Amino acid sequence: MVEEFMLLANISVAKKIYEEFAECALLRKHPAPPPSNYDMLVKAAKSKDLDIRTDSAKALADSLDAAQVEGFPYFNTLLRILATRCMMQAVYFCSGMDTDFHHYGLASPIYTHFTSPIRRYSDIIVHRLLAVSIGADITYPDLMDKHKQAALCNNLNYRHKMSQYAQRSSVAFHTQLFFKSKGIINEEGFILFVKKNAIVVLIPKFGLEGTVFFENKDKPNPRLSFKEEIPTLTVEDTVFRVFDKVKVTISLDASNVQHQKIRMSLVEPVIPGVSVSPQSNCNSEPDAKKTKLES
């Protein structure tokens, strides 16, 4: 309910400031994805004999709500993860410099950010515009200049993108620290994507994605056959499909100190010459440190 009222507040404020300042209102839009973006989602759903409609945001939402597979409760979550990957990036813009105001994700003809001025500068600008529109404050030249407002929006979009990169780097760094202390572990996961020479696996326990490659320069490559219509990868005689359950080993590859990365290897299904044996935690560093401290 709180979220619904927040969205309603943002939409109402967007309408108000646009009515008062048609040329310089700071708004937020979410472009509709091109149809080709949905290809992987539609193909993945079709592999489970499900139909995903993408002709509108509501049709997509209804299709996702109805997409269930008996005995596979995590399926809908996986499908929604794929749907998220199809989306475009929402951006701030100046109303006087654009004609497309629609917010696809919220199915709203106009939208802005108003409810979080303590953490977003965009909300502060919107508050100032609203204050002027209701006679609670006076304006100033930069606020009414659509070119400066557009430059501000571009900077907000750029800074937001940089913060996303910083967040991803932070998550990757702390993920590496976590697995450095864990050593090699075995976990079950689900295939999110099938590629020509690899599968991308999601580990629900850790919210971690990793790629299992089937081509290795250090050993003979197995026979690979990729089909794109409903993505499948055949490795020797084993077929991998999106949403299949697999078991992998997860470890930190620290061979290059400056570019450490999480490495996954296939355990199950067992493919001779491809799969690795399940490995237990072989990192004895924490025990060694403990012994040193106790002595």
PDB file of C-alpha atoms in Angstrom:
ATOM      1  CA  MET A   1       0.000   0.000   0.000  1.00  0.00           C
ATOM      2  CA  VAL A   2       2.842   2.388   0.846  1.00  0.00           C
ATOM      3  CA  GLU A   3       4.410   1.733  -2.551  1.00  0.00           C
ATOM      4  CA  GLU A   4       1.108   2.419  -4.314  1.00  0.00           C
ATOM      5  CA  PHE A   5       0.765   5.780  -2.563  1.00  0.00           C
ATOM      6  CA  MET A   6       4.398   6.659  -3.392  1.00  0.00           C
ATOM      7  CA  LEU A   7       3.800   5.926  -7.077  1.00  0.00           C
ATOM      8  CA  LEU A   8       0.574   7.938  -7.000  1.00  0.00           C
ATOM      9  CA  ALA A   9       2.401  10.861  -5.383  1.00  0.00           C
ATOM     10  CA  ASN A  10       5.128  10.772  -8.034  1.00  0.00           C
ATOM     11  CA  ILE A  11       2.585  10.649 -10.871  1.00  0.00           C
ATOM     12  CA  SER A  12       0.464  13.457  -9.371  1.00  0.00           C
ATOM     13  CA  VAL A  13       3.480  15.713  -8.876  1.00  0.00           C
ATOM     14  CA  ALA A  14       4.695  14.985 -12.413  1.00  0.00           C
ATOM     15  CA  LYS A  15       1.341  16.107 -13.805  1.00  0.00           C
ATOM     16  CA  LYS A  16       1.348  19.257 -11.671  1.00  0.00           C
ATOM     17  CA  ILE A  17       4.838  20.483 -12.520  1.00  0.00           C
ATOM     18  CA  TYR A  18       4.300  19.711 -16.217  1.00  0.00           C
ATOM     19  CA  GLU A  19       1.071  21.728 -16.224  1.00  0.00           C
ATOM     20  CA  GLU A  20       2.905  24.700 -14.686  1.00  0.00           C
ATOM     21  CA  PHE A  21       6.267  24.335 -16.433  1.00  0.00           C
ATOM     22  CA  ALA A  22       5.721  22.558 -19.739  1.00  0.00           C
ATOM     23  CA  GLU A  23       9.211  23.453 -20.989  1.00  0.00           C
ATOM     24  CA  CYS A  24      11.368  22.741 -17.931  1.00  0.00           C
ATOM     25  CA  ALA A  25       9.749  20.036 -15.800  1.00  0.00           C
ATOM     26  CA  LEU A  26      12.163  17.355 -14.633  1.00  0.00           C
ATOM     27  CA  LEU A  27      10.511  14.024 -15.456  1.00  0.00           C
ATOM     28  CA  ARG A  28      11.497  10.370 -15.654  1.00  0.00           C
ATOM     29  CA  LYS A  29      10.720   7.976 -18.480  1.00  0.00           C
ATOM     30  CA  HIS A  30      11.232   4.302 -19.154  1.00  0.00           C
ATOM     31  CA  PRO A  31      11.365   3.510 -22.894  1.00  0.00           C
ATOM     32  CA  ALA A  32       9.583   0.411 -24.124  1.00  0.00           C
ATOM     33  CA  PRO A  33      12.069  -2.308 -25.128  1.00  0.00           C
ATOM     34  CA  PRO A  34      12.309  -3.124 -28.838  1.00  0.00           C
ATOM     35  CA  PRO A  35      10.555  -6.436 -29.651  1.00  0.00           C
ATOM     36  CA  SER A  36      13.885  -8.153 -30.309  1.00  0.00           C
ATOM     37  CA  ASN A  37      14.847  -7.672 -26.650  1.00  0.00           C
ATOM     38  CA  TYR A  38      12.211 -10.207 -25.669  1.00  0.00           C
ATOM     39  CA  ASP A  39      13.490 -12.989 -27.908  1.00  0.00           C
ATOM     40  CA  MET A  40      15.434 -14.808 -25.202  1.00  0.00           C
ATOM     41  CA  LEU A  41      12.530 -14.516 -22.727  1.00  0.00           C
ATOM     42  CA  VAL A  42       9.953 -15.838 -25.186  1.00  0.00           C
ATOM     43  CA  LYS A  43      12.219 -18.719 -26.272  1.00  0.00           C
ATOM     44  CA  ALA A  44      12.994 -19.641 -22.661  1.00  0.00           C
ATOM     45  CA  ALA A  45       9.298 -19.725 -21.743  1.00  0.00           C
ATOM     46  CA  LYS A  46       8.508 -21.741 -24.874  1.00  0.00           C
ATOM     47  CA  SER A  47      10.927 -24.415 -23.691  1.00  0.00           C
ATOM     48  CA  LYS A  48       8.429 -25.038 -20.884  1.00  0.00           C
ATOM     49  CA  ASP A  49       5.414 -24.789 -23.249  1.00  0.00           C
ATOM     50  CA  LEU A  50       4.473 -21.363 -21.911  1.00  0.00           C
ATOM     51  CA  ASP A  51       3.460 -18.305 -23.930  1.00  0.00           C
ATOM     52  CA  ILE A  52       4.728 -14.873 -22.882  1.00  0.00           C
ATOM     53  CA  ARG A  53       2.887 -11.878 -24.353  1.00  0.00           C
ATOM     54  CA  THR A  54       4.988  -8.771 -24.867  1.00  0.00           C
ATOM     55  CA  ASP A  55       2.652  -6.430 -26.744  1.00  0.00           C
ATOM     56  CA  SER A  56       2.193  -4.232 -23.643  1.00  0.00           C
ATOM     57  CA  ALA A  57       3.533  -3.874 -20.108  1.00  0.00           C
ATOM     58  CA  LYS A  58       0.272  -5.185 -18.667  1.00  0.00           C
ATOM     59  CA  ALA A  59       0.221  -8.169 -21.017  1.00  0.00           C
ATOM     60  CA  LEU A  60       3.780  -8.988 -19.961  1.00  0.00           C
ATOM     61  CA  ALA A  61       2.929  -8.654 -16.262  1.00  0.00           C
ATOM     62  CA  ASP A  62      -0.140 -10.875 -16.631  1.00  0.00           C
ATOM     63  CA  SER A  63       1.876 -13.481 -18.548  1.00  0.00           C
ATOM     64  CA  LEU A  64       4.558 -13.558 -15.851  1.00  0.00           C
ATOM     65  CA  ASP A  65       1.953 -13.879 -13.099  1.00  0.00           C
ATOM     66  CA  ALA A  66       0.417 -16.875 -14.869  1.00  0.00           C
ATOM     67  CA  ALA A  67       3.735 -18.584 -15.683  1.00  0.00           C
ATOM     68  CA  GLN A  68       4.036 -21.522 -13.311  1.00  0.00           C
ATOM     69  CA  VAL A  69       5.534 -24.983 -13.645  1.00  0.00           C
ATOM     70  CA  GLU A  70       4.238 -27.704 -11.334  1.00  0.00           C
ATOM     71  CA  GLY A  71       6.910 -29.010  -8.997  1.00  0.00           C
ATOM     72  CA  PHE A  72       9.265 -26.134  -9.837  1.00  0.00           C
ATOM     73  CA  PRO A  73       8.457 -23.260  -7.437  1.00  0.00           C
ATOM     74  CA  TYR A  74      11.603 -21.287  -8.340  1.00  0.00           C
ATOM     75  CA  PHE A  75      10.686 -21.196 -12.026  1.00  0.00           C
ATOM     76  CA  ASN A  76       8.691 -17.950 -11.861  1.00  0.00           C
ATOM     77  CA  THR A  77      11.576 -16.187 -10.126  1.00  0.00           C
ATOM     78  CA  LEU A  78      13.974 -17.290 -12.860  1.00  0.00           C
ATOM     79  CA  LEU A  79      11.571 -16.128 -15.565  1.00  0.00           C
ATOM     80  CA  ARG A  80      11.247 -12.695 -13.926  1.00  0.00           C
ATOM     81  CA  ILE A  81      15.030 -12.403 -13.778  1.00  0.00           C
ATOM     82  CA  LEU A  82      15.128 -13.002 -17.531  1.00  0.00           C
ATOM     83  CA  ALA A  83      12.332 -10.450 -18.057  1.00  0.00           C
ATOM     84  CA  THR A  84      14.316  -7.826 -16.152  1.00  0.00           C
ATOM     85  CA  ARG A  85      17.273  -8.344 -18.511  1.00  0.00           C
ATOM     86  CA  CYS A  86      15.044  -7.376 -21.452  1.00  0.00           C
ATOM     87  CA  MET A  87      14.275  -3.911 -20.087  1.00  0.00           C
ATOM     88  CA  MET A  88      15.710  -0.555 -21.114  1.00  0.00           C
ATOM     89  CA  GLN A  89      17.252   1.870 -18.618  1.00  0.00           C
ATOM     90  CA  ALA A  90      14.920   4.482 -17.107  1.00  0.00           C
ATOM     91  CA  VAL A  91      16.278   8.039 -17.430  1.00  0.00           C
ATOM     92  CA  TYR A  92      15.617  11.609 -16.306  1.00  0.00           C
ATOM     93  CA  PHE A  93      14.777  14.178 -18.976  1.00  0.00           C
ATOM     94  CA  CYS A  94      13.567  17.745 -19.424  1.00  0.00           C
ATOM     95  CA  SER A  95       9.979  17.994 -20.700  1.00  0.00           C
ATOM     96  CA  GLY A  96      10.856  20.774 -23.143  1.00  0.00           C
ATOM     97  CA  MET A  97      13.511  18.646 -24.852  1.00  0.00           C
ATOM     98  CA  ASP A  98      11.561  15.427 -25.466  1.00  0.00           C
ATOM     99  CA  THR A  99       8.164  14.238 -26.634  1.00  0.00           C
ATOM    100  CA  ASP A 100       8.022  10.674 -25.289  1.00  0.00           C
ATOM    101  CA  PHE A 101       7.054  10.814 -21.598  1.00  0.00           C
ATOM    102  CA  HIS A 102       5.781   7.262 -21.145  1.00  0.00           C
ATOM    103  CA  HIS A 103       7.080   5.074 -18.303  1.00  0.00           C
ATOM    104  CA  TYR A 104       6.831   1.521 -19.612  1.00  0.00           C
ATOM    105  CA  GLY A 105       7.613  -0.319 -16.382  1.00  0.00           C
ATOM    106  CA  LEU A 106       4.894   1.505 -14.435  1.00  0.00           C
ATOM    107  CA  ALA A 107       2.463   1.789 -17.364  1.00  0.00           C
ATOM    108  CA  SER A 108       2.126   5.515 -16.662  1.00  0.00           C
ATOM    109  CA  PRO A 109       1.912   8.285 -19.291  1.00  0.00           C
ATOM    110  CA  ILE A 110       3.978  10.626 -17.086  1.00  0.00           C
ATOM    111  CA  TYR A 111       6.241  10.113 -14.076  1.00  0.00           C
ATOM    112  CA  THR A 112       8.895  11.766 -11.938  1.00  0.00           C
ATOM    113  CA  HIS A 113      10.797  11.251  -8.691  1.00  0.00           C
ATOM    114  CA  PHE A 114       9.397  13.259  -5.790  1.00  0.00           C
ATOM    115  CA  THR A 115       9.296  11.079  -2.686  1.00  0.00           C
ATOM    116  CA  SER A 116      13.011  10.751  -1.751  1.00  0.00           C
ATOM    117  CA  PRO A 117      14.625  14.214  -1.500  1.00  0.00           C
ATOM    118  CA  ILE A 118      16.980  13.032   1.267  1.00  0.00           C
ATOM    119  CA  ARG A 119      18.774  10.657  -1.113  1.00  0.00           C
ATOM    120  CA  ARG A 120      18.186  11.903  -4.676  1.00  0.00           C
ATOM    121  CA  TYR A 121      19.047  15.304  -6.096  1.00  0.00           C
ATOM    122  CA  SER A 122      16.386  14.906  -8.787  1.00  0.00           C
ATOM    123  CA  ASP A 123      13.721  14.912  -6.072  1.00  0.00           C
ATOM    124  CA  ILE A 124      15.090  18.189  -4.703  1.00  0.00           C
ATOM    125  CA  ILE A 125      14.689  19.863  -8.105  1.00  0.00           C
ATOM    126  CA  VAL A 126      11.160  18.450  -8.399  1.00  0.00           C
ATOM    127  CA  HIS A 127      10.350  19.779  -4.912  1.00  0.00           C
ATOM    128  CA  ARG A 128      11.544  23.232  -5.968  1.00  0.00           C
ATOM    129  CA  LEU A 129       9.400  23.130  -9.106  1.00  0.00           C
ATOM    130  CA  LEU A 130       6.374  21.994  -7.115  1.00  0.00           C
ATOM    131  CA  ALA A 131       6.940  24.665  -4.469  1.00  0.00           C
ATOM    132  CA  VAL A 132       6.932  27.352  -7.161  1.00  0.00           C
ATOM    133  CA  SER A 133       3.850  25.876  -8.858  1.00  0.00           C
ATOM    134  CA  ILE A 134       1.792  26.063  -5.630  1.00  0.00           C
ATOM    135  CA  GLY A 135       3.089  29.493  -4.672  1.00  0.00           C
ATOM    136  CA  ALA A 136       5.193  28.304  -1.733  1.00  0.00           C
ATOM    137  CA  ASP A 137       8.505  29.533  -3.160  1.00  0.00           C
ATOM    138  CA  ILE A 138       9.964  31.733  -5.869  1.00  0.00           C
ATOM    139  CA  THR A 139      11.802  30.555  -8.943  1.00  0.00           C
ATOM    140  CA  TYR A 140      15.321  31.302 -10.188  1.00  0.00           C
ATOM    141  CA  PRO A 141      16.721  31.533 -13.755  1.00  0.00           C
ATOM    142  CA  ASP A 142      18.504  28.154 -13.930  1.00  0.00           C
ATOM    143  CA  LEU A 143      15.347  26.344 -12.853  1.00  0.00           C
ATOM    144  CA  MET A 144      13.436  27.792 -15.827  1.00  0.00           C
ATOM    145  CA  ASP A 145      16.164  27.209 -18.433  1.00  0.00           C
ATOM    146  CA  LYS A 146      15.308  24.025 -20.339  1.00  0.00           C
ATOM    147  CA  HIS A 147      18.821  23.678 -21.736  1.00  0.00           C
ATOM    148  CA  LYS A 148      20.378  23.802 -18.254  1.00  0.00           C
ATOM    149  CA  GLN A 149      17.680  21.484 -16.989  1.00  0.00           C
ATOM    150  CA  ALA A 150      18.491  19.041 -19.795  1.00  0.00           C
ATOM    151  CA  ALA A 151      22.199  19.237 -18.937  1.00  0.00           C
ATOM    152  CA  LEU A 152      21.321  18.526 -15.318  1.00  0.00           C
ATOM    153  CA  CYS A 153      19.288  15.472 -16.355  1.00  0.00           C
ATOM    154  CA  ASN A 154      22.163  14.166 -18.457  1.00  0.00           C
ATOM    155  CA  ASN A 155      24.501  14.535 -15.502  1.00  0.00           C
ATOM    156  CA  LEU A 156      22.038  12.777 -13.177  1.00  0.00           C
ATOM    157  CA  ASN A 157      21.770   9.881 -15.638  1.00  0.00           C
ATOM    158  CA  TYR A 158      25.550   9.669 -15.967  1.00  0.00           C
ATOM    159  CA  ARG A 159      26.116   9.750 -12.205  1.00  0.00           C
ATOM    160  CA  HIS A 160      23.466   7.104 -11.668  1.00  0.00           C
ATOM    161  CA  LYS A 161      25.143   4.829 -14.201  1.00  0.00           C
ATOM    162  CA  MET A 162      28.528   5.348 -12.521  1.00  0.00           C
ATOM    163  CA  SER A 163      27.021   4.537  -9.117  1.00  0.00           C
ATOM    164  CA  GLN A 164      25.633   1.304 -10.575  1.00  0.00           C
ATOM    165  CA  TYR A 165      29.095   0.370 -11.831  1.00  0.00           C
ATOM    166  CA  ALA A 166      30.558   1.149  -8.395  1.00  0.00           C
ATOM    167  CA  GLN A 167      27.884  -0.969  -6.721  1.00  0.00           C
ATOM    168  CA  ARG A 168      28.575  -3.923  -9.021  1.00  0.00           C
ATOM    169  CA  SER A 169      32.308  -3.623  -8.393  1.00  0.00           C
ATOM    170  CA  SER A 170      31.715  -3.546  -4.649  1.00  0.00           C
ATOM    171  CA  VAL A 171      29.485  -6.627  -4.831  1.00  0.00           C
ATOM    172  CA  ALA A 172      32.083  -8.437  -6.953  1.00  0.00           C
ATOM    173  CA  PHE A 173      34.882  -7.516  -4.517  1.00  0.00           C
ATOM    174  CA  HIS A 174      33.006  -8.698  -1.434  1.00  0.00           C
ATOM    175  CA  THR A 175      31.881 -11.843  -3.249  1.00  0.00           C
ATOM    176  CA  GLN A 176      35.536 -12.616  -3.933  1.00  0.00           C
ATOM    177  CA  LEU A 177      36.419 -12.024  -0.279  1.00  0.00           C
ATOM    178  CA  PHE A 178      33.616 -14.361   0.773  1.00  0.00           C
ATOM    179  CA  PHE A 179      34.703 -17.220  -1.470  1.00  0.00           C
ATOM    180  CA  LYS A 180      38.363 -16.660  -0.646  1.00  0.00           C
ATOM    181  CA  SER A 181      37.553 -17.635   2.941  1.00  0.00           C
ATOM    182  CA  LYS A 182      35.325 -20.543   1.850  1.00  0.00           C
ATOM    183  CA  GLY A 183      37.720 -22.286  -0.505  1.00  0.00           C
ATOM    184  CA  ILE A 184      36.045 -24.631  -3.019  1.00  0.00           C
ATOM    185  CA  ILE A 185      32.379 -25.412  -2.448  1.00  0.00           C
ATOM    186  CA  ASN A 186      29.730 -27.392  -4.314  1.00  0.00           C
ATOM    187  CA  GLU A 187      26.296 -25.887  -4.933  1.00  0.00           C
ATOM    188  CA  GLU A 188      23.196 -26.522  -6.995  1.00  0.00           C
ATOM    189  CA  GLY A 189      22.027 -23.893  -9.449  1.00  0.00           C
ATOM    190  CA  PHE A 190      19.828 -23.254 -12.456  1.00  0.00           C
ATOM    191  CA  ILE A 191      20.797 -22.432 -16.030  1.00  0.00           C
ATOM    192  CA  LEU A 192      19.827 -18.861 -16.954  1.00  0.00           C
ATOM    193  CA  PHE A 193      21.385 -18.678 -20.415  1.00  0.00           C
ATOM    194  CA  VAL A 194      22.671 -21.202 -22.909  1.00  0.00           C
ATOM    195  CA  LYS A 195      25.493 -20.070 -25.187  1.00  0.00           C
ATOM    196  CA  LYS A 196      27.404 -21.689 -28.030  1.00  0.00           C
ATOM    197  CA  ASN A 197      30.199 -22.942 -25.787  1.00  0.00           C
ATOM    198  CA  ALA A 198      28.987 -22.309 -22.239  1.00  0.00           C
ATOM    199  CA  ILE A 199      26.092 -22.102 -19.806  1.00  0.00           C
ATOM    200  CA  VAL A 200      25.375 -19.245 -17.388  1.00  0.00           C
ATOM    201  CA  VAL A 201      24.345 -20.594 -13.990  1.00  0.00           C
ATOM    202  CA  LEU A 202      22.497 -18.824 -11.162  1.00  0.00           C
ATOM    203  CA  ILE A 203      23.195 -20.054  -7.615  1.00  0.00           C
ATOM    204  CA  PRO A 204      20.071 -19.090  -5.596  1.00  0.00           C
ATOM    205  CA  LYS A 205      21.790 -19.628  -2.242  1.00  0.00           C
ATOM    206  CA  PHE A 206      24.244 -16.807  -2.944  1.00  0.00           C
ATOM    207  CA  GLY A 207      22.413 -14.830  -5.645  1.00  0.00           C
ATOM    208  CA  LEU A 208      25.516 -15.471  -7.726  1.00  0.00           C
ATOM    209  CA  GLU A 209      25.843 -15.883 -11.476  1.00  0.00           C
ATOM    210  CA  GLY A 210      28.758 -17.556 -13.158  1.00  0.00           C
ATOM    211  CA  THR A 211      29.693 -19.065 -16.495  1.00  0.00           C
ATOM    212  CA  VAL A 212      30.663 -22.689 -17.020  1.00  0.00           C
ATOM    213  CA  PHE A 213      32.802 -22.916 -20.165  1.00  0.00           C
ATOM    214  CA  PHE A 214      33.093 -26.168 -22.096  1.00  0.00           C
ATOM    215  CA  GLU A 215      36.099 -25.167 -24.181  1.00  0.00           C
ATOM    216  CA  ASN A 216      39.466 -25.170 -22.482  1.00  0.00           C
ATOM    217  CA  LYS A 217      42.797 -24.526 -24.144  1.00  0.00           C
ATOM    218  CA  ASP A 218      44.517 -26.867 -21.673  1.00  0.00           C
ATOM    219  CA  LYS A 219      42.587 -30.011 -22.696  1.00  0.00           C
ATOM    220  CA  PRO A 220      40.727 -31.457 -25.688  1.00  0.00           C
ATOM    221  CA  ASN A 221      37.373 -29.821 -26.343  1.00  0.00           C
ATOM    222  CA  PRO A 222      34.203 -31.932 -26.186  1.00  0.00           C
ATOM    223  CA  ARG A 223      31.714 -32.186 -29.031  1.00  0.00           C
ATOM    224  CA  LEU A 224      29.401 -29.164 -28.887  1.00  0.00           C
ATOM    225  CA  SER A 225      26.137 -28.556 -30.739  1.00  0.00           C
ATOM    226  CA  PHE A 226      24.119 -25.370 -30.210  1.00  0.00           C
ATOM    227  CA  LYS A 227      20.512 -24.802 -31.319  1.00  0.00           C
ATOM    228  CA  GLU A 228      19.197 -21.265 -31.232  1.00  0.00           C
ATOM    229  CA  GLU A 229      15.437 -21.690 -31.876  1.00  0.00           C
ATOM    230  CA  ILE A 230      14.766 -22.963 -28.357  1.00  0.00           C
ATOM    231  CA  PRO A 231      18.275 -22.547 -26.947  1.00  0.00           C
ATOM    232  CA  THR A 232      19.936 -25.859 -26.198  1.00  0.00           C
ATOM    233  CA  LEU A 233      23.567 -26.857 -25.974  1.00  0.00           C
ATOM    234  CA  THR A 234      24.549 -30.481 -26.434  1.00  0.00           C
ATOM    235  CA  VAL A 235      27.873 -31.398 -24.841  1.00  0.00           C
ATOM    236  CA  GLU A 236      28.883 -34.870 -25.993  1.00  0.00           C
ATOM    237  CA  ASP A 237      25.525 -36.635 -25.426  1.00  0.00           C
ATOM    238  CA  THR A 238      24.179 -34.379 -22.655  1.00  0.00           C
ATOM    239  CA  VAL A 239      21.652 -31.646 -23.501  1.00  0.00           C
ATOM    240  CA  PHE A 240      21.511 -28.408 -21.507  1.00  0.00           C
ATOM    241  CA  ARG A 241      18.423 -26.184 -21.555  1.00  0.00           C
ATOM    242  CA  VAL A 242      17.452 -22.954 -19.838  1.00  0.00           C
ATOM    243  CA  PHE A 243      16.091 -23.602 -16.302  1.00  0.00           C
ATOM    244  CA  ASP A 244      17.805 -27.015 -16.013  1.00  0.00           C
ATOM    245  CA  LYS A 245      19.224 -27.789 -12.579  1.00  0.00           C
ATOM    246  CA  VAL A 246      22.971 -28.418 -12.425  1.00  0.00           C
ATOM    247  CA  LYS A 247      25.614 -28.808  -9.750  1.00  0.00           C
ATOM    248  CA  VAL A 248      28.854 -26.835  -9.902  1.00  0.00           C
ATOM    249  CA  THR A 249      31.988 -26.145  -7.916  1.00  0.00           C
ATOM    250  CA  ILE A 250      32.579 -22.504  -7.012  1.00  0.00           C
ATOM    251  CA  SER A 251      36.047 -21.184  -6.281  1.00  0.00           C
ATOM    252  CA  LEU A 252      38.111 -18.029  -6.471  1.00  0.00           C
ATOM    253  CA  ASP A 253      40.651 -17.954  -9.287  1.00  0.00           C
ATOM    254  CA  ALA A 254      43.494 -15.846  -7.877  1.00  0.00           C
ATOM    255  CA  SER A 255      46.079 -16.749 -10.519  1.00  0.00           C
ATOM    256  CA  ASN A 256      46.067 -13.109 -11.605  1.00  0.00           C
ATOM    257  CA  VAL A 257      46.084 -10.974  -8.443  1.00  0.00           C
ATOM    258  CA  GLN A 258      44.851  -7.859 -10.247  1.00  0.00           C
ATOM    259  CA  HIS A 259      41.982  -9.677 -11.982  1.00  0.00           C
ATOM    260  CA  GLN A 260      40.696 -12.277  -9.551  1.00  0.00           C
ATOM    261  CA  LYS A 261      37.411 -13.861 -10.537  1.00  0.00           C
ATOM    262  CA  ILE A 262      34.888 -16.463  -9.472  1.00  0.00           C
ATOM    263  CA  ARG A 263      35.245 -19.698 -11.426  1.00  0.00           C
ATOM    264  CA  MET A 264      32.576 -22.370 -11.846  1.00  0.00           C
ATOM    265  CA  SER A 265      33.046 -25.927 -13.085  1.00  0.00           C
ATOM    266  CA  LEU A 266      30.396 -28.525 -13.855  1.00  0.00           C
ATOM    267  CA  VAL A 267      29.939 -31.408 -11.409  1.00  0.00           C
ATOM    268  CA  GLU A 268      26.507 -32.757 -12.406  1.00  0.00           C
ATOM    269  CA  PRO A 269      25.313 -33.973 -14.799  1.00  0.00           C
ATOM    270  CA  VAL A 270      28.429 -36.077 -15.133  1.00  0.00           C
ATOM    271  CA  ILE A 271      30.079 -35.858 -18.554  1.00  0.00           C
ATOM    272  CA  PRO A 272      33.302 -37.865 -18.849  1.00  0.00           C
ATOM    273  CA  GLY A 273      36.254 -35.621 -19.582  1.00  0.00           C
ATOM    274  CA  VAL A 274      34.183 -32.476 -18.898  1.00  0.00           C
ATOM    275  CA  SER A 275      32.720 -32.671 -15.389  1.00  0.00           C
ATOM    276  CA  VAL A 276      34.936 -32.355 -12.333  1.00  0.00           C
ATOM    277  CA  SER A 277      34.719 -34.374  -9.142  1.00  0.00           C
ATOM    278  CA  PRO A 278      32.912 -32.784  -6.175  1.00  0.00           C
ATOM    279  CA  GLN A 279      35.498 -31.020  -4.059  1.00  0.00           C
ATOM    280  CA  SER A 280      35.401 -30.219  -0.377  1.00  0.00           C
ATOM    281  CA  ASN A 281      36.675 -27.018   1.176  1.00  0.00           C
ATOM    282  CA  CYS A 282      40.404 -27.154   0.675  1.00  0.00           C
ATOM    283  CA  ASN A 283      41.275 -23.727   2.011  1.00  0.00           C
ATOM    284  CA  SER A 284      43.066 -24.338   5.281  1.00  0.00           C
ATOM    285  CA  GLU A 285      44.128 -20.731   5.735  1.00  0.00           C
ATOM    286  CA  PRO A 286      41.535 -19.891   8.430  1.00  0.00           C
ATOM    287  CA  ASP A 287      42.585 -22.951  10.507  1.00  0.00           C
ATOM    288  CA  ALA A 288      46.232 -22.059  10.102  1.00  0.00           C
ATOM    289  CA  LYS A 289      45.594 -18.550  11.352  1.00  0.00           C
ATOM    290  CA  LYS A 290      43.577 -19.921  14.293  1.00  0.00           C
ATOM    291  CA  THR A 291      46.431 -22.252  15.277  1.00  0.00           C
ATOM    292  CA  LYS A 292      48.883 -19.389  15.107  1.00  0.00           C
ATOM    293  CA  LEU A 293      46.733 -17.241  17.352  1.00  0.00           C
ATOM    294  CA  GLU A 294      46.241 -20.042  19.884  1.00  0.00           C
ATOM    295  CA  SER A 295      49.998 -20.656  20.122  1.00  0.00           C
TER     296      SER A 295
END
